[in-house]
Amino acid sequence: STVPVTKGALAGDANEAFQSEVLSLFRHNQSKDVFEAFFKRDLAKRLLTGRSVSYDMERSFLSKLKAECGTAYTSKMEGMFKDMEMSRDIMSSYAAYASGATNAASTSGKVVDMEVQVLTTGYWPVYPKYPNIILPSELLLQRERFESYYNEKYQGRRIAWQYSLGHCIVKASFPKEKAPKELNVNVCQTLVLLCFQYEDGSDGRGLKLDDIMKKTGIDDRGELERVLQSLSLGRDGTRVLKKIDYDSDDAPVANASDSPKKKQKIRRNIGEHDRFLFNSSFTNNQRRIRITNITMKETVKERAKTHEAVSSDRLYLIDAAVVRIMKARKTLDHRALMGEVMTQLKFPASSSDIKKRIETLIEREYMERIEGDRSKYKYLA
């Protein structure tokens, strides 16, 4: 008799084989802490944006890393998955809580659905914060409602909102479209779009970069420039705003005697005197349109910063290994201590690095040299 094999089972076997091959390569990687730093950052991005190919596949590979490197190696990444599961439970509970206040909110004519992901600070990478961001009243109402629920259920916990990770569905009407469009944008893009909800500036000539910064409270100039580029200079079908270069033919002129300018292409960069207007001629056949923000490419400086953070963590790991060994042995000669530390560390460390950490531990009175035999160390309780 034959046993039927489904496509899902074949795909599962292929995934398992692929993960085993990746793990084989991983075993040859001496700087596993560097791999952890970059893998954790990318895993967080996949989980928060919902772009993971397979949730089960992510968990499966994480369990393999745990078996290979131990619990401490994957504890923060496992914490990320726990946060995602906890957030789903919290939102289920919050839905029942919020339904009682829905009628009160609907009297204003605008009801906003909101989903919140509650993250534990220590598990996730550090993301940019916008402390001065100006939210519209609809989002403020939702935020206050969730805070009231959360503070009531989890007393003693403090919420810090991470707006840079948020996304919104914004309904927008355009003169050349019969039905409203749904724009899938992030929070910063949403706030910029709301600047053009009723008018293109007080004089109708458009808004400049500084005007938009004041209206939105986004004080990161580089991020605001990327947002404006995504809304006005993106691919066809996403340019919901129109950019007017300050020196173009379409730019407002001070008087009619100004000399005419040659027609030129719209610049990709954002100048402080450029103006932005609502694109009244916008068209797109799709009902829901995703406008992806222009992400800042990872620079050499940023990669160096990640490596620097890993190097800083390595110092603490060397300290911990030395103290752990000395606490168990009480006294130990230099050569034996160096050998045991090298054995315990899961990353390549030079003898000079370990010697420097031993010296700092002596200065901090965790250990001392034995009088009469300077090559031996004694642990200080």
Coordinates of C-alpha atoms in Angstrom, one line a residue:
S1 CA 0.0 0.0 0.0
T2 CA 1.1 3.6 -0.6
V3 CA 0.8 6.6 1.7
P4 CA -0.3 9.8 -0.1
V5 CA 2.0 12.7 0.4
T6 CA 0.4 16.2 0.3
K7 CA 2.0 19.3 -1.2
G8 CA 2.1 20.8 2.3
A9 CA 4.1 17.9 3.6
L10 CA 6.6 18.2 0.7
A11 CA 6.9 21.9 1.4
G12 CA 7.5 21.2 5.1
D13 CA 10.2 18.7 4.3
A14 CA 11.9 21.3 1.9
N15 CA 11.8 23.9 4.6
E16 CA 13.2 21.6 7.2
A17 CA 16.1 20.6 4.8
F18 CA 16.7 24.3 4.0
Q19 CA 16.9 25.2 7.7
S20 CA 19.3 22.3 8.4
E21 CA 21.6 23.6 5.6
V22 CA 21.5 27.1 7.1
L23 CA 22.3 25.7 10.5
S24 CA 25.3 23.8 9.0
L25 CA 26.7 27.1 7.7
F26 CA 25.9 28.8 11.1
R27 CA 28.1 26.3 12.9
H28 CA 31.1 27.5 11.0
N29 CA 30.4 31.1 12.0
Q30 CA 32.7 32.1 14.9
S31 CA 31.0 35.5 15.6
K32 CA 27.6 34.1 16.5
D33 CA 26.9 37.2 18.6
V34 CA 27.2 39.4 15.5
F35 CA 24.8 37.0 13.7
E36 CA 22.4 37.3 16.6
A37 CA 22.4 41.1 16.5
F38 CA 21.5 41.3 12.8
F39 CA 19.1 38.3 12.9
K40 CA 17.2 39.8 15.8
R41 CA 16.8 43.1 14.1
D42 CA 15.5 41.6 10.9
L43 CA 13.2 39.2 12.8
A44 CA 11.7 42.1 14.7
K45 CA 11.0 43.9 11.4
R46 CA 9.3 40.8 9.9
L47 CA 7.1 40.2 13.0
L48 CA 6.0 43.8 13.4
T49 CA 5.2 44.4 9.7
G50 CA 3.6 41.0 9.2
R51 CA 5.9 40.1 6.4
S52 CA 7.2 36.8 7.7
V53 CA 6.8 34.0 5.1
S54 CA 5.8 31.5 7.8
Y55 CA 5.3 32.1 11.5
D56 CA 5.8 28.4 12.2
M57 CA 9.0 28.4 10.1
E58 CA 10.4 31.3 12.2
R59 CA 9.6 29.4 15.4
S60 CA 11.2 26.2 14.1
F61 CA 14.4 27.9 13.2
L62 CA 14.5 29.7 16.5
S63 CA 14.2 26.3 18.3
K64 CA 17.1 25.0 16.3
L65 CA 19.2 28.1 17.3
K66 CA 18.2 27.4 20.9
A67 CA 19.3 23.8 20.7
E68 CA 22.6 24.9 19.1
C69 CA 23.5 27.9 21.3
G70 CA 21.5 27.6 24.5
T71 CA 18.6 29.5 26.1
A72 CA 20.4 32.7 26.7
Y73 CA 21.1 33.1 22.9
T74 CA 17.5 33.1 21.9
S75 CA 15.7 34.4 25.0
K76 CA 15.1 37.9 23.6
M77 CA 13.9 36.5 20.3
E78 CA 11.5 34.1 22.1
G79 CA 10.3 37.1 24.1
M80 CA 9.3 38.8 20.8
F81 CA 7.1 35.8 19.9
K82 CA 5.6 35.9 23.4
D83 CA 4.8 39.6 23.0
M84 CA 3.1 39.0 19.7
E85 CA 0.9 36.2 21.3
M86 CA 0.2 38.4 24.3
S87 CA -0.8 41.3 22.1
R88 CA -3.4 39.1 20.4
D89 CA -4.9 38.2 23.7
I90 CA -4.9 41.8 24.9
M91 CA -6.6 43.0 21.7
S92 CA -9.3 40.3 22.1
S93 CA -10.0 41.5 25.7
Y94 CA -9.8 45.2 24.6
A95 CA -12.4 44.6 21.8
A96 CA -15.0 43.7 24.4
Y97 CA -14.0 46.7 26.6
A98 CA -14.1 49.1 23.7
S99 CA -17.5 48.0 22.4
G100 CA -19.1 49.7 25.4
A101 CA -17.6 53.1 24.4
T102 CA -18.2 52.7 20.6
N103 CA -21.7 54.3 20.7
A104 CA -20.3 57.4 22.5
A105 CA -17.5 57.7 19.8
S106 CA -19.9 57.2 16.9
T107 CA -21.9 60.3 17.8
S108 CA -19.0 62.4 16.5
G109 CA -19.4 60.8 13.1
K110 CA -15.9 59.4 13.0
V111 CA -15.0 55.9 14.4
V112 CA -11.5 54.7 14.1
D113 CA -10.6 51.0 14.6
M114 CA -7.2 50.6 16.3
E115 CA -5.0 47.5 16.9
V116 CA -2.2 47.7 19.4
Q117 CA 0.9 45.6 19.8
V118 CA 2.3 45.7 23.3
L119 CA 6.0 45.1 23.3
T120 CA 8.5 44.5 26.1
T121 CA 11.3 47.1 25.9
G122 CA 14.2 44.8 26.6
Y123 CA 13.3 42.3 23.8
W124 CA 13.1 44.6 20.8
P125 CA 15.6 46.8 19.0
V126 CA 15.6 50.5 19.7
Y127 CA 13.4 52.5 17.2
P128 CA 13.2 56.3 16.6
K129 CA 10.8 58.2 18.8
Y130 CA 8.8 61.3 17.9
P131 CA 8.0 62.9 21.3
N132 CA 6.5 66.0 19.8
I133 CA 4.2 64.3 17.3
I134 CA 0.8 65.9 16.9
L135 CA -2.0 63.3 16.5
P136 CA -5.5 64.1 15.2
S137 CA -8.4 64.0 17.6
E138 CA -9.6 60.7 16.3
L139 CA -6.3 58.9 17.1
L140 CA -6.0 60.7 20.4
L141 CA -9.4 59.4 21.5
Q142 CA -8.4 55.8 20.6
R143 CA -5.1 56.2 22.4
E144 CA -6.7 57.5 25.6
R145 CA -9.3 54.8 25.5
F146 CA -6.6 52.0 25.2
E147 CA -4.5 53.6 28.0
S148 CA -7.6 53.7 30.3
Y149 CA -8.2 50.0 29.6
Y150 CA -4.5 49.0 30.0
N151 CA -3.9 51.0 33.2
E152 CA -7.0 49.5 34.7
K153 CA -6.0 45.9 33.8
Y154 CA -2.3 46.1 34.3
Q155 CA -1.6 48.5 37.2
G156 CA 1.9 49.7 37.6
R157 CA 2.9 49.3 34.0
R158 CA 3.9 52.3 31.9
I159 CA 3.1 52.7 28.2
A160 CA 5.5 54.5 25.8
W161 CA 4.0 54.8 22.3
Q162 CA 6.2 53.9 19.4
Y163 CA 4.7 55.9 16.5
S164 CA 7.4 55.0 14.0
L165 CA 6.1 51.4 13.9
G166 CA 2.4 52.3 13.3
H167 CA 0.4 52.0 10.2
C168 CA -3.0 53.5 9.2
I169 CA -5.7 53.0 6.5
V170 CA -6.7 56.5 5.4
K171 CA -9.8 57.0 3.2
A172 CA -9.1 59.7 0.6
S173 CA -11.4 61.2 -2.1
F174 CA -9.9 62.5 -5.4
P175 CA -11.8 64.6 -8.0
K176 CA -11.1 62.2 -10.9
E177 CA -12.1 59.1 -8.9
K178 CA -15.8 58.1 -8.4
A179 CA -15.2 56.2 -5.1
P180 CA -12.8 57.0 -2.2
K181 CA -9.5 55.2 -2.1
E182 CA -8.0 53.5 0.9
L183 CA -4.3 54.5 1.4
N184 CA -2.2 52.1 3.4
V185 CA 0.4 54.3 5.0
N186 CA 2.5 54.7 8.2
V187 CA 1.7 57.2 11.0
C188 CA 4.1 59.9 9.7
Q189 CA 2.7 59.7 6.2
T190 CA -0.8 59.9 7.7
L191 CA 0.0 63.1 9.6
V192 CA 1.5 64.7 6.4
L193 CA -1.6 63.8 4.4
L194 CA -3.9 65.3 7.0
C195 CA -2.1 68.6 6.5
F196 CA -3.8 68.8 3.1
Q197 CA -7.3 67.6 4.3
Y198 CA -9.0 70.9 3.7
E199 CA -6.6 73.3 1.9
D200 CA -3.1 73.6 0.4
G201 CA -1.9 76.1 3.0
S202 CA -3.4 79.4 4.1
D203 CA -2.6 81.1 0.8
G204 CA -3.5 78.0 -1.4
R205 CA 0.1 77.9 -2.9
G206 CA 1.1 74.8 -1.0
L207 CA 3.0 73.9 2.1
K208 CA 6.8 74.1 2.7
L209 CA 8.9 71.7 4.7
D210 CA 8.9 73.9 7.8
D211 CA 5.1 74.4 7.6
I212 CA 4.6 70.6 7.6
M213 CA 7.1 70.1 10.4
K214 CA 5.1 72.5 12.6
K215 CA 1.7 71.0 11.7
T216 CA 2.8 67.4 12.3
G217 CA 5.3 67.7 15.1
I218 CA 7.8 65.4 13.2
D219 CA 11.1 67.0 14.2
D220 CA 13.3 64.6 12.4
R221 CA 13.9 66.5 9.1
G222 CA 15.5 63.5 7.3
E223 CA 12.5 61.3 8.1
L224 CA 10.0 64.0 7.0
E225 CA 11.9 64.4 3.7
R226 CA 11.6 60.7 3.0
V227 CA 7.9 60.8 3.8
L228 CA 7.3 63.6 1.4
Q229 CA 9.4 61.8 -1.3
S230 CA 7.2 58.7 -0.9
L231 CA 4.0 60.7 -1.2
S232 CA 5.0 62.9 -4.1
L233 CA 7.9 61.2 -6.0
G234 CA 7.1 57.5 -5.6
R235 CA 6.1 55.1 -8.4
D236 CA 3.1 55.8 -10.6
G237 CA -0.3 55.5 -8.8
T238 CA 1.1 56.5 -5.4
R239 CA 1.8 60.3 -5.9
V240 CA -1.1 61.7 -3.9
L241 CA 0.8 64.9 -3.4
K242 CA 2.4 67.2 -6.0
K243 CA 5.8 68.7 -5.5
I244 CA 6.6 72.1 -6.9
D245 CA 10.3 73.0 -7.0
Y246 CA 10.9 76.5 -5.8
D247 CA 12.6 77.4 -9.1
S248 CA 10.3 75.6 -11.5
D249 CA 7.8 77.1 -14.0
D250 CA 4.9 76.0 -11.8
A251 CA 6.3 77.8 -8.7
P252 CA 4.4 80.9 -7.5
V253 CA 6.3 84.0 -8.7
A254 CA 6.6 87.3 -6.8
N255 CA 5.6 89.5 -9.8
A256 CA 4.8 89.1 -13.5
S257 CA 8.0 90.8 -14.6
D258 CA 10.2 87.8 -13.3
S259 CA 12.1 86.2 -16.2
P260 CA 10.6 82.9 -17.5
K261 CA 12.4 79.7 -16.5
K262 CA 13.2 76.7 -18.6
K263 CA 11.0 73.6 -18.0
Q264 CA 12.9 71.1 -16.0
K265 CA 12.4 67.8 -14.3
I266 CA 11.2 67.6 -10.7
R267 CA 14.2 67.2 -8.4
R268 CA 14.3 64.0 -6.2
N269 CA 15.6 65.8 -3.2
I270 CA 13.5 68.1 -0.9
G271 CA 14.5 71.8 -0.6
E272 CA 13.3 74.0 2.2
H273 CA 11.6 76.4 -0.3
D274 CA 9.8 73.6 -2.3
R275 CA 6.1 73.5 -2.0
F276 CA 3.6 70.6 -1.8
L277 CA 0.0 70.5 -2.8
F278 CA -2.8 67.9 -2.9
N279 CA -2.7 66.1 -6.3
S280 CA -6.2 66.7 -7.6
S281 CA -5.4 64.8 -10.8
F282 CA -4.5 61.5 -9.0
T283 CA -5.9 58.3 -10.4
N284 CA -5.4 54.6 -9.6
N285 CA -7.5 51.6 -10.6
Q286 CA -7.0 49.9 -7.3
R287 CA -9.3 50.6 -4.3
R288 CA -6.6 50.0 -1.7
I289 CA -3.2 51.5 -2.4
R290 CA 0.0 50.7 -0.4
I291 CA 2.4 53.7 -0.3
T292 CA 5.7 52.4 1.1
N293 CA 7.8 54.9 2.9
I294 CA 11.3 55.4 1.5
T295 CA 13.5 53.6 4.0
M296 CA 16.9 54.9 4.8
K297 CA 19.5 52.5 3.4
E298 CA 21.8 50.9 5.9
T299 CA 25.0 52.9 5.8
V300 CA 28.5 51.8 6.7
K301 CA 28.2 54.0 9.9
E302 CA 25.0 52.1 11.0
R303 CA 26.6 48.7 10.4
A304 CA 29.6 49.9 12.4
K305 CA 27.3 51.0 15.2
T306 CA 25.8 47.5 15.3
H307 CA 29.2 45.9 15.5
E308 CA 30.2 48.5 18.2
A309 CA 27.2 47.4 20.3
V310 CA 28.2 43.8 19.9
S311 CA 31.7 44.6 21.0
S312 CA 30.4 46.4 24.0
D313 CA 28.3 43.4 25.0
R314 CA 31.3 41.1 24.5
L315 CA 33.2 43.0 27.3
Y316 CA 30.4 42.2 29.8
L317 CA 30.4 38.5 28.7
I318 CA 34.2 38.3 29.2
D319 CA 33.8 39.8 32.7
A320 CA 31.0 37.4 33.5
A321 CA 33.0 34.4 32.4
V322 CA 36.1 35.5 34.4
V323 CA 34.0 36.1 37.6
R324 CA 32.1 32.8 37.2
I325 CA 35.3 30.8 36.9
M326 CA 37.1 32.6 39.7
K327 CA 34.1 32.2 42.0
A328 CA 34.1 28.4 41.4
R329 CA 37.9 28.0 41.6
K330 CA 38.7 30.6 44.3
T331 CA 42.4 30.7 43.2
L332 CA 43.8 30.1 39.7
D333 CA 46.9 30.8 37.7
H334 CA 46.9 33.1 34.7
R335 CA 47.4 30.5 32.0
A336 CA 44.6 28.2 33.4
L337 CA 42.2 31.2 33.7
M338 CA 42.9 32.3 30.1
G339 CA 42.3 28.8 28.8
E340 CA 39.0 28.3 30.7
V341 CA 37.7 31.8 29.6
M342 CA 38.5 31.0 26.0
T343 CA 36.6 27.7 26.3
Q344 CA 33.5 29.3 27.7
L345 CA 33.3 32.2 25.3
K346 CA 31.2 31.6 22.2
F347 CA 33.0 34.3 20.1
P348 CA 36.6 34.9 19.1
A349 CA 38.4 36.9 21.8
S350 CA 42.1 37.9 21.8
S351 CA 44.4 37.3 24.8
S352 CA 44.9 41.1 25.1
D353 CA 41.2 41.7 25.4
I354 CA 40.8 39.1 28.2
K355 CA 43.9 40.5 30.0
K356 CA 42.4 44.0 29.9
R357 CA 39.1 42.7 31.4
I358 CA 41.1 40.9 34.1
E359 CA 42.8 44.2 35.0
T360 CA 39.5 46.1 35.2
L361 CA 38.1 43.3 37.5
I362 CA 41.2 43.7 39.7
E363 CA 40.6 47.5 39.8
R364 CA 37.0 46.9 40.7
E365 CA 38.1 44.5 43.5
Y366 CA 36.4 41.3 42.1
M367 CA 39.8 39.6 42.3
E368 CA 43.4 40.2 43.2
R369 CA 46.9 38.9 42.5
I370 CA 48.4 36.6 45.2
E371 CA 51.4 38.1 46.9
G372 CA 54.6 36.2 46.2
D373 CA 53.2 34.7 43.0
R374 CA 51.9 37.4 40.6
S375 CA 50.9 34.8 38.0
K376 CA 48.0 33.6 40.3
Y377 CA 44.7 35.3 41.1
K378 CA 42.4 35.1 44.1
Y379 CA 38.7 35.6 44.0
L380 CA 37.4 38.3 46.4
A381 CA 33.9 37.5 47.8

